[in-house]
Coordinates of C-alpha atoms and ligand atoms in Angstrom, one line a residue:
M1 CA 0.1 -23.9 4.9
R2 CA 0.8 -21.8 8.0
E3 CA 3.9 -23.8 8.6
A4 CA 4.7 -23.8 4.9
I5 CA 4.5 -20.0 4.7
R6 CA 6.8 -19.7 7.8
A7 CA 9.2 -22.2 6.4
L8 CA 9.3 -20.3 3.0
G9 CA 10.1 -17.2 5.0
A10 CA 13.1 -18.9 6.5
V11 CA 14.3 -20.5 3.3
F12 CA 14.0 -17.5 0.9
F13 CA 15.2 -14.9 3.2
A14 CA 17.8 -16.6 5.3
F15 CA 20.3 -14.1 3.8
V16 CA 18.5 -11.2 5.4
L17 CA 21.1 -9.6 7.6
A18 CA 20.9 -8.8 11.2
F19 CA 24.0 -7.7 12.9
P20 CA 24.9 -6.1 16.2
A21 CA 27.1 -3.0 15.9
A22 CA 30.6 -3.4 17.2
G23 CA 30.6 -2.5 20.9
A24 CA 26.8 -2.4 21.1
Q25 CA 25.6 -1.7 24.5
K26 CA 23.0 -4.0 26.0
E27 CA 22.0 -1.8 28.9
R28 CA 21.1 1.5 27.2
P29 CA 19.1 1.7 24.0
A30 CA 21.2 2.9 21.1
A31 CA 20.7 6.4 19.9
K32 CA 21.3 5.7 16.2
P33 CA 20.8 2.6 14.1
P34 CA 24.0 0.8 13.0
G35 CA 23.2 1.2 9.3
T36 CA 20.4 1.4 6.7
A37 CA 17.8 -1.3 6.3
I38 CA 15.5 -1.4 3.3
A39 CA 12.8 -3.9 2.5
S40 CA 11.0 -3.7 -0.9
A41 CA 9.1 -5.9 -3.3
H42 CA 11.9 -6.0 -5.8
Q43 CA 15.6 -6.5 -5.2
L44 CA 16.6 -4.0 -7.9
A45 CA 14.7 -1.4 -5.9
T46 CA 16.3 -2.4 -2.6
D47 CA 19.7 -2.3 -4.2
A48 CA 19.0 1.2 -5.8
G49 CA 18.1 2.5 -2.4
L50 CA 21.3 1.2 -0.8
Q51 CA 23.3 2.6 -3.7
V52 CA 22.1 6.2 -3.2
V53 CA 22.9 5.8 0.6
R54 CA 26.5 4.8 -0.4
E55 CA 26.6 7.9 -2.5
G56 CA 25.8 10.1 0.6
G57 CA 22.0 10.0 0.4
N58 CA 19.7 9.6 3.4
A59 CA 16.5 7.5 3.8
F60 CA 14.5 10.1 1.9
D61 CA 16.9 10.0 -1.1
A62 CA 16.7 6.2 -0.8
A63 CA 12.9 6.4 -0.8
V64 CA 13.0 8.4 -4.1
A65 CA 15.3 5.8 -5.7
V66 CA 13.3 2.8 -4.4
S67 CA 10.0 4.3 -5.4
A68 CA 11.2 5.2 -8.9
V69 CA 12.7 1.8 -9.5
L70 CA 9.6 0.1 -8.4
S71 CA 7.7 2.3 -10.9
V72 CA 9.9 0.8 -13.6
V73 CA 10.1 -2.9 -12.5
E74 CA 6.6 -3.3 -11.1
P75 CA 4.3 -1.6 -13.6
V76 CA 1.8 -4.2 -12.5
S77 CA 1.7 -2.6 -9.1
S78 CA 2.6 1.1 -9.0
G79 CA 4.2 3.8 -11.1
L80 CA 4.6 7.4 -12.2
G81 CA 1.0 7.2 -13.5
G82 CA -0.3 6.4 -10.0
G83 CA 0.0 7.7 -6.5
G84 CA 1.0 6.8 -3.0
F85 CA 1.4 7.7 0.7
F86 CA 4.8 8.3 2.2
L87 CA 5.1 8.4 6.0
L88 CA 8.4 10.0 7.0
H89 CA 10.2 10.4 10.2
D90 CA 12.8 13.2 10.1
A91 CA 15.2 12.4 12.9
R92 CA 17.0 15.8 12.8
R93 CA 13.8 17.7 13.3
G94 CA 12.2 15.0 15.5
R95 CA 9.1 15.1 13.3
D96 CA 6.8 12.7 11.6
V97 CA 5.0 13.8 8.4
F98 CA 2.6 12.1 6.1
V99 CA 3.1 13.0 2.4
D100 CA -0.2 12.4 0.6
A101 CA 0.4 11.9 -3.1
R102 CA -3.0 10.3 -3.7
E103 CA -4.4 10.8 -7.2
V104 CA -7.3 13.3 -7.6
A105 CA -10.4 13.3 -9.8
P106 CA -10.1 15.3 -13.0
S107 CA -12.2 18.5 -13.3
S108 CA -14.5 16.9 -15.8
V109 CA -15.9 14.3 -13.3
T110 CA -19.7 14.5 -12.5
P111 CA -21.8 12.1 -10.3
Q112 CA -23.1 10.6 -13.6
S113 CA -19.7 10.0 -15.2
Y114 CA -19.6 6.3 -14.3
L115 CA -23.3 5.3 -14.7
D116 CA -24.7 3.6 -17.7
E117 CA -28.1 4.4 -19.3
K118 CA -29.8 2.3 -16.6
G119 CA -28.1 4.2 -13.8
E120 CA -25.9 1.1 -13.0
L121 CA -22.2 1.4 -12.4
D122 CA -20.3 1.2 -15.7
R123 CA -17.5 -1.2 -14.5
D124 CA -15.5 -0.8 -17.7
R125 CA -15.2 2.9 -17.2
A126 CA -14.5 2.4 -13.5
T127 CA -11.6 0.1 -14.0
N128 CA -10.3 0.2 -17.6
G129 CA -8.7 2.9 -19.7
P130 CA -8.4 6.7 -19.2
W131 CA -11.9 7.1 -17.6
S132 CA -10.7 5.1 -14.7
A133 CA -7.6 7.2 -14.1
G134 CA -7.1 9.9 -11.5
I135 CA -4.5 12.7 -12.0
P136 CA -1.2 11.1 -11.0
G137 CA 0.5 12.1 -7.7
L138 CA 3.6 10.0 -7.5
P139 CA 5.9 12.2 -9.6
A140 CA 5.0 15.2 -7.4
A141 CA 5.9 13.1 -4.3
L142 CA 9.3 12.3 -5.7
V143 CA 10.1 15.9 -6.4
H144 CA 8.7 17.0 -3.0
I145 CA 10.5 14.5 -0.9
A146 CA 13.8 14.9 -2.7
G147 CA 13.6 18.8 -2.4
R148 CA 12.4 19.0 1.1
Y149 CA 13.9 16.0 2.9
G150 CA 16.6 14.6 0.7
R151 CA 20.3 15.5 0.3
L152 CA 20.9 14.5 -3.3
P153 CA 19.6 16.0 -6.6
L154 CA 17.0 14.1 -8.5
S155 CA 19.5 13.4 -11.2
K156 CA 21.3 11.1 -8.7
S157 CA 18.3 9.5 -6.9
L158 CA 16.5 8.9 -10.2
A159 CA 19.6 7.6 -12.0
P160 CA 19.0 3.9 -11.2
A161 CA 15.4 4.0 -12.4
I162 CA 16.4 5.8 -15.6
R163 CA 19.1 3.2 -16.3
I164 CA 16.8 0.2 -15.6
A165 CA 14.0 1.7 -17.8
R166 CA 16.4 2.2 -20.7
E167 CA 18.5 -1.0 -20.4
G168 CA 15.6 -3.2 -19.3
F169 CA 15.2 -5.8 -16.5
P170 CA 14.2 -9.5 -16.6
V171 CA 10.4 -10.1 -16.6
Y172 CA 9.3 -12.3 -13.6
A173 CA 6.2 -14.4 -13.2
R174 CA 3.9 -11.9 -11.5
L175 CA 4.5 -9.4 -14.4
A176 CA 3.9 -12.0 -17.1
D177 CA 0.9 -13.5 -15.4
G178 CA -0.6 -10.1 -14.6
Y179 CA -0.1 -9.1 -18.3
R180 CA -2.0 -12.1 -19.4
S181 CA -4.9 -11.4 -17.1
R182 CA -5.1 -7.8 -18.4
A183 CA -4.0 -8.2 -22.0
K184 CA -7.5 -7.7 -23.5
V185 CA -7.7 -4.2 -22.0
M186 CA -4.1 -3.2 -22.4
E187 CA -4.0 -4.2 -26.0
R188 CA -6.9 -1.8 -26.8
Y189 CA -4.4 1.1 -26.6
P190 CA -1.6 1.9 -29.0
G191 CA 0.6 3.5 -26.3
T192 CA 0.4 0.3 -24.2
R193 CA 1.1 -2.0 -27.1
E194 CA 4.2 0.0 -28.0
V195 CA 5.6 -0.8 -24.6
F196 CA 4.4 -4.3 -23.8
L197 CA 4.3 -5.7 -27.4
A198 CA 7.5 -4.0 -28.6
D199 CA 9.0 -7.3 -29.7
G200 CA 5.7 -8.5 -31.2
D201 CA 4.4 -10.6 -28.3
A202 CA 3.5 -10.5 -24.6
P203 CA 6.2 -10.2 -22.0
E204 CA 7.6 -13.6 -21.0
V205 CA 9.5 -14.6 -17.9
G206 CA 13.2 -14.0 -18.4
E207 CA 13.1 -11.7 -21.3
L208 CA 14.2 -8.0 -20.9
L209 CA 11.5 -5.4 -20.6
M210 CA 12.8 -2.0 -21.9
Q211 CA 10.9 1.2 -21.5
P212 CA 12.7 4.0 -23.4
D213 CA 9.8 6.4 -23.2
L214 CA 9.5 6.0 -19.5
A215 CA 13.3 6.6 -19.2
R216 CA 12.8 9.9 -21.1
T217 CA 9.9 10.9 -18.8
L218 CA 12.0 10.2 -15.7
E219 CA 14.8 12.2 -17.2
A220 CA 12.4 15.2 -17.7
L221 CA 11.4 14.8 -14.1
A222 CA 15.1 14.7 -13.0
R223 CA 15.9 17.8 -15.1
N224 CA 12.8 20.0 -14.6
G225 CA 11.3 18.7 -11.3
F226 CA 7.5 19.2 -11.0
D227 CA 7.3 20.9 -14.4
G228 CA 9.0 18.0 -16.1
F229 CA 5.9 15.9 -15.6
Y230 CA 3.0 18.3 -14.9
R231 CA 3.8 20.9 -17.5
G232 CA 5.6 21.0 -20.9
E233 CA 6.1 18.1 -23.2
V234 CA 5.2 15.1 -21.0
A235 CA 2.1 16.9 -19.8
A236 CA 1.1 17.7 -23.4
R237 CA 1.4 14.0 -24.3
L238 CA -0.6 12.9 -21.3
L239 CA -3.4 15.3 -22.3
A240 CA -3.3 14.3 -25.9
G241 CA -3.3 10.6 -25.0
V242 CA -6.4 10.7 -22.8
E243 CA -8.2 13.0 -25.3
A244 CA -7.5 10.5 -28.1
E245 CA -9.7 8.1 -26.1
G246 CA -12.5 10.6 -25.6
V247 CA -11.6 11.7 -22.0
R248 CA -11.0 15.3 -21.0
W249 CA -8.2 16.4 -18.7
T250 CA -7.2 20.1 -18.7
A251 CA -3.7 21.5 -18.5
Q252 CA -4.7 22.9 -15.1
D253 CA -5.7 19.4 -13.8
L254 CA -2.1 18.5 -14.2
A255 CA -0.4 21.8 -13.3
G256 CA -2.7 22.3 -10.3
Y257 CA -1.8 18.9 -8.7
R258 CA -0.3 19.3 -5.3
V259 CA 0.9 16.8 -2.7
R260 CA -0.4 17.5 0.8
E261 CA 1.6 17.2 4.0
R262 CA -0.7 16.0 6.7
E263 CA -0.3 15.2 10.4
P264 CA -0.1 11.5 10.8
L265 CA -2.6 9.7 12.9
R266 CA -1.3 8.6 16.3
F267 CA -2.5 6.4 19.1
E268 CA -1.1 3.9 21.7
Y269 CA -1.4 0.2 21.8
D270 CA 0.1 -2.1 24.4
G271 CA 3.2 0.1 25.0
W272 CA 3.7 1.0 21.4
N273 CA 3.2 4.4 19.8
V274 CA 1.5 3.8 16.5
V275 CA 2.1 6.4 13.9
T276 CA 0.1 5.8 10.8
A277 CA -2.0 7.0 7.8
P278 CA -4.7 9.7 8.3
P279 CA -7.5 10.3 5.8
P280 CA -7.8 10.1 2.8
S281 CA -6.5 6.7 3.9
S282 CA -9.0 4.7 5.9
G283 CA -6.2 2.6 7.3
G284 CA -5.1 4.6 10.3
I285 CA -8.6 5.2 11.7
A286 CA -9.5 1.5 11.2
L287 CA -6.3 0.4 12.9
A288 CA -6.9 2.8 15.8
Q289 CA -10.4 1.4 16.2
M290 CA -9.4 -2.3 15.9
L291 CA -6.4 -2.2 18.2
Q292 CA -8.1 -0.1 20.9
M293 CA -11.1 -2.4 20.8
L294 CA -8.7 -5.3 21.3
E295 CA -6.4 -3.8 23.8
P296 CA -7.9 -5.2 27.0
W297 CA -7.6 -8.8 25.9
D298 CA -4.2 -10.5 26.1
L299 CA -4.7 -12.0 22.7
A300 CA -1.5 -14.1 22.7
K301 CA -2.8 -16.0 25.7
L302 CA -6.2 -16.8 24.3
P303 CA -7.0 -20.0 22.4
E304 CA -6.9 -19.5 18.7
P305 CA -10.7 -19.6 18.0
Q306 CA -11.3 -16.9 20.7
R307 CA -8.4 -14.7 19.4
V308 CA -9.6 -14.9 15.8
H309 CA -13.2 -14.3 16.8
L310 CA -12.5 -11.2 18.7
T311 CA -10.1 -9.9 16.0
V312 CA -12.8 -10.5 13.3
E313 CA -15.4 -8.7 15.4
A314 CA -13.1 -5.7 15.7
M315 CA -12.5 -5.8 11.9
R316 CA -16.2 -6.0 11.1
R317 CA -17.0 -2.9 13.2
A318 CA -14.1 -0.8 11.8
Y319 CA -15.0 -1.5 8.2
R320 CA -18.6 -0.6 8.7
D321 CA -17.5 2.9 9.8
R322 CA -15.2 3.1 6.8
T323 CA -18.2 2.8 4.6
F324 CA -20.1 5.7 5.9
Y325 CA -17.7 8.3 7.4
L326 CA -14.4 8.3 5.5
G327 CA -13.3 10.3 2.5
D328 CA -11.0 13.2 1.5
P329 CA -10.7 15.5 4.5
D330 CA -10.2 18.5 2.1
F331 CA -13.8 17.9 0.9
V332 CA -15.8 16.3 3.7
R333 CA -15.7 16.6 7.5
V334 CA -14.2 13.3 8.7
P335 CA -14.8 12.8 12.5
S336 CA -11.3 11.4 12.8
R337 CA -10.7 12.3 16.4
L338 CA -13.9 10.7 17.6
L339 CA -13.6 7.6 15.5
A340 CA -10.0 7.0 16.5
S341 CA -10.6 7.7 20.2
A342 CA -10.2 5.2 23.0
A343 CA -13.7 6.1 24.3
Y344 CA -15.3 5.3 20.9
A345 CA -13.4 2.0 20.8
A346 CA -14.7 1.1 24.3
G347 CA -18.3 1.7 23.0
Q348 CA -17.7 -0.6 20.0
R349 CA -16.0 -3.2 22.2
S350 CA -19.1 -3.4 24.5
T351 CA -21.2 -4.6 21.5
I352 CA -18.9 -7.6 20.9
H353 CA -20.3 -10.9 22.2
P354 CA -17.6 -13.0 23.7
D355 CA -18.4 -16.1 21.8
R356 CA -21.1 -15.3 19.1
A357 CA -20.5 -13.6 15.8
T358 CA -22.5 -10.4 15.3
P359 CA -24.2 -10.8 11.9
S360 CA -23.1 -7.9 9.7
A361 CA -26.8 -7.7 8.5
L362 CA -27.5 -6.3 12.0
L363 CA -25.3 -3.5 11.0
S364 CA -26.8 -3.9 7.3
G365 CA -25.9 -4.5 3.5
A366 CA -25.4 -7.2 0.7
P367 CA -22.7 -9.7 -0.2
T368 CA -19.9 -8.6 -2.6
P369 CA -16.9 -10.1 -4.4
L370 CA -13.2 -9.5 -3.8
E371 CA -10.6 -9.3 -6.6
D372 CA -6.9 -10.1 -6.4
E373 CA -4.2 -7.6 -5.9
E374 CA -1.3 -5.4 -6.8
T375 CA 0.3 -2.2 -5.3
T376 CA 3.6 -2.1 -3.5
H377 CA 5.1 -1.1 -0.2
F378 CA 8.7 -0.4 1.0
S379 CA 10.2 0.3 4.4
I380 CA 13.4 2.1 5.3
I381 CA 15.4 3.0 8.4
D382 CA 18.7 4.8 7.9
A383 CA 21.8 5.3 10.1
E384 CA 20.6 8.7 11.2
G385 CA 17.3 7.3 12.5
N386 CA 15.2 8.6 9.6
R387 CA 12.4 6.4 8.5
V388 CA 10.2 5.9 5.5
A389 CA 7.0 3.8 5.2
A390 CA 5.7 4.1 1.7
T391 CA 2.8 2.4 -0.1
Q392 CA 2.3 3.3 -3.8
T393 CA -0.1 2.0 -6.4
V394 CA -1.8 2.2 -9.7
N395 CA -4.7 0.3 -8.0
L396 CA -5.6 -3.0 -9.8
T397 CA -3.2 -5.2 -11.8
Y398 CA -1.5 -2.8 -14.4
G399 CA -3.9 0.0 -13.3
S400 CA -6.1 1.3 -16.2
G401 CA -4.0 -0.7 -18.7
F402 CA -3.6 2.6 -20.6
I403 CA -0.4 4.3 -21.6
P404 CA -0.7 7.7 -23.3
R405 CA 1.5 7.4 -26.4
G406 CA 5.1 8.4 -26.1
T407 CA 5.1 8.8 -22.3
G408 CA 5.8 5.3 -21.0
V409 CA 3.5 6.2 -18.1
L410 CA 0.9 3.6 -17.3
L411 CA -2.1 5.4 -15.8
N412 CA -3.8 4.2 -12.7
N413 CA -7.4 3.1 -12.3
E414 CA -7.8 4.7 -8.9
M415 CA -11.2 6.3 -9.8
D416 CA -12.7 2.9 -8.8
D417 CA -11.7 3.7 -5.2
F418 CA -14.4 6.4 -5.1
A419 CA -18.0 5.4 -4.3
L420 CA -18.8 6.0 -8.0
R421 CA -22.3 4.8 -7.4
P422 CA -23.5 5.1 -3.8
G423 CA -23.8 1.8 -2.1
T424 CA -22.3 -0.2 -5.0
P425 CA -19.2 -2.2 -4.1
N426 CA -16.0 -1.5 -6.0
A427 CA -13.4 -4.1 -7.1
F428 CA -12.5 -4.8 -3.5
G429 CA -16.1 -5.3 -2.4
V430 CA -16.0 -2.1 -0.3
M431 CA -18.6 0.6 -0.9
G432 CA -19.3 4.1 0.3
Y433 CA -21.7 7.0 0.1
E434 CA -21.5 10.8 0.1
A435 CA -18.2 11.1 2.1
N436 CA -16.4 9.3 -0.7
A437 CA -18.4 10.5 -3.7
P438 CA -16.3 11.7 -6.7
R439 CA -15.8 15.4 -7.1
P440 CA -13.3 17.4 -9.2
G441 CA -10.0 17.7 -7.5
K442 CA -11.0 15.3 -4.7
R443 CA -8.9 12.4 -3.5
M444 CA -10.5 8.9 -3.5
L445 CA -10.5 7.0 -0.2
S446 CA -7.7 4.5 0.2
S447 CA -6.8 1.5 2.4
M448 CA -3.1 2.0 2.1
T449 CA -1.6 2.1 5.6
P450 CA 2.1 2.8 5.8
T451 CA 2.9 2.6 9.6
F452 CA 5.6 3.1 12.2
L453 CA 5.5 1.3 15.5
V454 CA 7.7 2.9 18.2
S455 CA 8.4 1.7 21.7
D456 CA 11.3 2.5 24.1
S457 CA 13.3 -0.5 22.8
R458 CA 12.0 -1.1 19.2
V459 CA 11.1 0.9 16.1
A460 CA 9.4 -0.9 13.3
V461 CA 8.2 0.2 9.8
L462 CA 5.7 -1.8 7.9
G463 CA 3.0 -1.9 5.2
T464 CA 1.7 -4.0 2.4
P465 CA -0.5 -4.0 -0.8
G466 CA -3.8 -5.8 -0.8
G467 CA -6.7 -3.4 -1.4
S468 CA -9.2 -3.5 1.4
R469 CA -7.2 -6.3 3.1
I470 CA -4.2 -4.0 3.6
I471 CA -5.6 -2.7 6.9
T472 CA -6.2 -6.1 8.4
M473 CA -2.7 -7.3 7.2
V474 CA -1.1 -4.4 8.9
L475 CA -3.2 -5.1 12.0
L476 CA -2.0 -8.7 12.1
G477 CA 1.6 -7.5 11.6
I478 CA 1.3 -5.1 14.5
L479 CA -0.1 -7.9 16.7
G480 CA 2.8 -10.0 15.6
Y481 CA 5.3 -7.3 16.6
A482 CA 3.5 -6.9 19.9
D483 CA 3.9 -10.6 20.5
G484 CA 7.7 -10.2 20.0
L485 CA 8.0 -11.7 16.5
A486 CA 11.0 -10.7 14.3
P487 CA 10.5 -8.8 11.0
Q488 CA 10.7 -11.9 8.8
Q489 CA 8.2 -13.7 10.9
V490 CA 5.9 -10.8 10.7
A491 CA 6.1 -10.7 6.9
A492 CA 5.3 -14.4 6.8
L493 CA 2.4 -14.5 9.2
P494 CA -0.7 -16.3 7.8
R495 CA -3.6 -13.9 7.1
Y496 CA -7.4 -13.7 7.6
H497 CA -9.7 -10.8 7.0
H498 CA -13.2 -9.5 7.6
Q499 CA -14.6 -6.3 6.1
W500 CA -18.1 -6.1 7.4
L501 CA -19.5 -6.9 4.0
P502 CA -19.5 -9.6 2.6
D503 CA -20.1 -11.1 6.1
V504 CA -17.4 -13.7 5.6
V505 CA -14.1 -14.4 7.3
Q506 CA -11.7 -14.7 4.4
T507 CA -8.6 -16.8 5.0
E508 CA -5.5 -17.7 3.2
A509 CA -5.3 -21.4 2.4
G510 CA -4.4 -23.2 5.6
A511 CA -4.1 -20.0 7.6
L512 CA -6.4 -21.3 10.4
A513 CA -6.3 -24.8 11.8
E514 CA -9.4 -27.0 11.1
P515 CA -10.5 -27.0 14.8
T516 CA -10.4 -23.2 14.8
I517 CA -12.5 -23.0 11.7
A518 CA -15.0 -25.4 13.2
A519 CA -15.1 -23.4 16.5
L520 CA -15.6 -20.1 14.5
R521 CA -18.5 -21.7 12.6
A522 CA -20.0 -22.8 15.9
M523 CA -19.9 -19.2 17.0
G524 CA -21.9 -18.2 14.0
H525 CA -19.1 -17.0 11.6
T526 CA -19.1 -17.9 7.9
V527 CA -15.5 -18.9 7.2
A528 CA -14.4 -19.1 3.5
T529 CA -11.6 -21.5 3.1
P530 CA -10.2 -21.8 -0.4
P531 CA -9.0 -25.2 -1.4
P532 CA -5.1 -25.3 -1.5
A533 CA -3.8 -24.8 -5.0
A534 CA -1.5 -27.4 -6.5
D535 CA 1.6 -25.3 -5.8
G536 CA 0.3 -24.3 -2.4
R537 CA 0.9 -20.6 -3.0
S538 CA -1.3 -19.5 -5.9
S539 CA -2.0 -15.8 -5.7
S540 CA -5.7 -16.3 -5.3
Y541 CA -5.1 -18.0 -1.9
V542 CA -2.3 -16.0 -0.5
W543 CA -2.5 -12.2 -0.2
G544 CA -0.3 -9.2 0.3
N545 CA 3.4 -8.4 0.0
L546 CA 4.4 -7.1 3.3
Q547 CA 7.8 -5.4 3.6
T548 CA 9.1 -4.4 7.0
V549 CA 12.2 -3.3 8.8
M550 CA 12.9 -3.1 12.5
W551 CA 15.6 -1.5 14.7
N552 CA 16.0 -3.1 18.1
R553 CA 17.7 -0.4 20.1
E554 CA 18.6 -2.9 22.8
G555 CA 21.7 -4.5 21.3
N556 CA 21.4 -2.1 18.3
V557 CA 20.3 -4.6 15.7
L558 CA 18.7 -3.7 12.4
E559 CA 16.6 -6.4 10.6
G560 CA 14.4 -6.6 7.6
G561 CA 11.5 -8.9 6.6
S562 CA 10.3 -9.4 3.0
D563 CA 7.1 -11.3 2.3
P564 CA 7.9 -14.9 1.3
R565 CA 4.8 -14.9 -0.9
N566 CA 6.8 -12.7 -3.4
P567 CA 10.0 -14.4 -4.6
V568 CA 11.6 -11.2 -6.1
G569 CA 11.3 -9.1 -2.9
S570 CA 14.4 -8.3 -0.8
A571 CA 15.2 -7.0 2.6
K572 CA 18.8 -6.0 3.2
V573 CA 20.9 -4.2 5.8
L574 CA 23.9 -2.0 4.9
P575 CA 26.3 -1.2 7.8
A576 CA 26.9 2.5 8.3
A577 CA 30.1 3.8 6.8
P578 CA 32.5 4.7 9.6
R579 CA 32.4 8.4 8.7
A580 CA 28.6 8.5 9.0
R581 CA 28.6 7.2 12.6
Ligands
LIG601 O1 -5.7 2.8 -2.3 C1 -6.2 1.7 -2.1 O2 -6.7 1.3 -1.1 C2 -6.1 0.7 -3.3 N1 -6.1 1.5 -4.5 C3 -4.9 -0.1 -3.1 C4 -4.9 -1.1 -4.3 C5 -4.2 -2.4 -3.9 O3 -3.7 -2.6 -2.8 C6 -4.2 -3.3 -5.0 N2 -4.1 -4.6 -4.5 N3 -4.9 -5.3 -4.0

């Protein structure tokens, strides 16, 4: 399978361009990239981003266009009714910034809101319908990024999304399959039926999905900015829609939503500066812990069982801390600096046995299930050296399944990312306590980890969906780049994961060789190996949808990598127009 995934990468994405600029200098690293590279999970989104660059936009305008088109063509993964994190590098100001557009809990939430009469977690409320939805953040992010960092008006950068929402796009397998898996919930709601059953039956591969209400909502956003979504007619429909299902959002819940600009989390690994997601993402701190724990070992030179063992032990320790310490920094004191420090990692490292698994029970807890995944990531580098790493989501497949009538906006089910009942695992099998307890206006802890890797010679942008497995996929991607792999190879890398609890090494089908699995078991690891599916790439047995771009300043080459597990993804490079260079 490992070979199969690599081969798929080569076959599906052989068209990905990599080109040296004319007259590229070998000796001195180039100061500016030779064009714009975009990798996203849908080719219509990649093309929309390149289109706005041709119209004079920069990476940030492209990000708005890509994000909005993904909202239209991947409702299964992300959308205006959800949220996301946008890591930006503004080349002119020489500044990195993390735009946090995570959803927040509505003002009506209480510690009891998601408990049944017996005090157990009410999983229907946690993951289905308007109870499960946080106040959306994505529309505010688009307005913020366009206004503060872009060059084009929203009317231009949102134009492709508006057109595709109105004219439709062909349904692909992941949309149709996802719909079938969520149909029971989605069809509870008239607003959702009006969109997905407009022609009388469920979306089928190849037919056009048109979303005229969503086109109008996007137009309101383009025309009126923040107020186009969070105040006025769209807001009124959102409020009426949730109220019709017995849930209370106030006008102030919407009008009071704000994105936060945060300082990204930074640390060094093996000659790379890693710039990544701070809380309320758990990703950056976990990456800092894992990579700094692993730094003294030359992983590439170790035999596979040893390499996987050490990596798994680092994963286990980082996910344990996630459970207890991480949450919204606007509400709880997160000891970020300590947890992400080299000294703390050294302490953690000293508890790793060189060839024995540490049972997670020594660090405590109970086994939990994992569900499969949606969410989306895109990566951009433009000819000015600006960069965007963005991961956006409605959480589980088709989010809450609920569209308030007349808006076209499918709401997220992000409330499940809170520790709704202390110590009870969520859909990804991760749990939490006070630090991630739900409170009005609080952001739920996330695993989304948009990341930049910067060395003297190379700059890479990467990220992926995958719930709690996002962080370990980004970890493996970084290790891949550190080993000298190209972007397409990084996107195709086979994956394994450990999250402290359940105390199991999860693997993609065929990701680890049989002798490695046997050796890991002999060290005391429980390794779950799913049987290969008939088509070899069933979504239960492969994870993630990693999208990455890299600028190699030696030789001035831009390259993209798009996850071969997703056949509609696309990484492309557009040469800089002569006037822009
Ligand atoms: O923010 C998070 O960590 C999750 N809501 C992301 C969800 C996701 O990646 C869905 N796919 N597994």
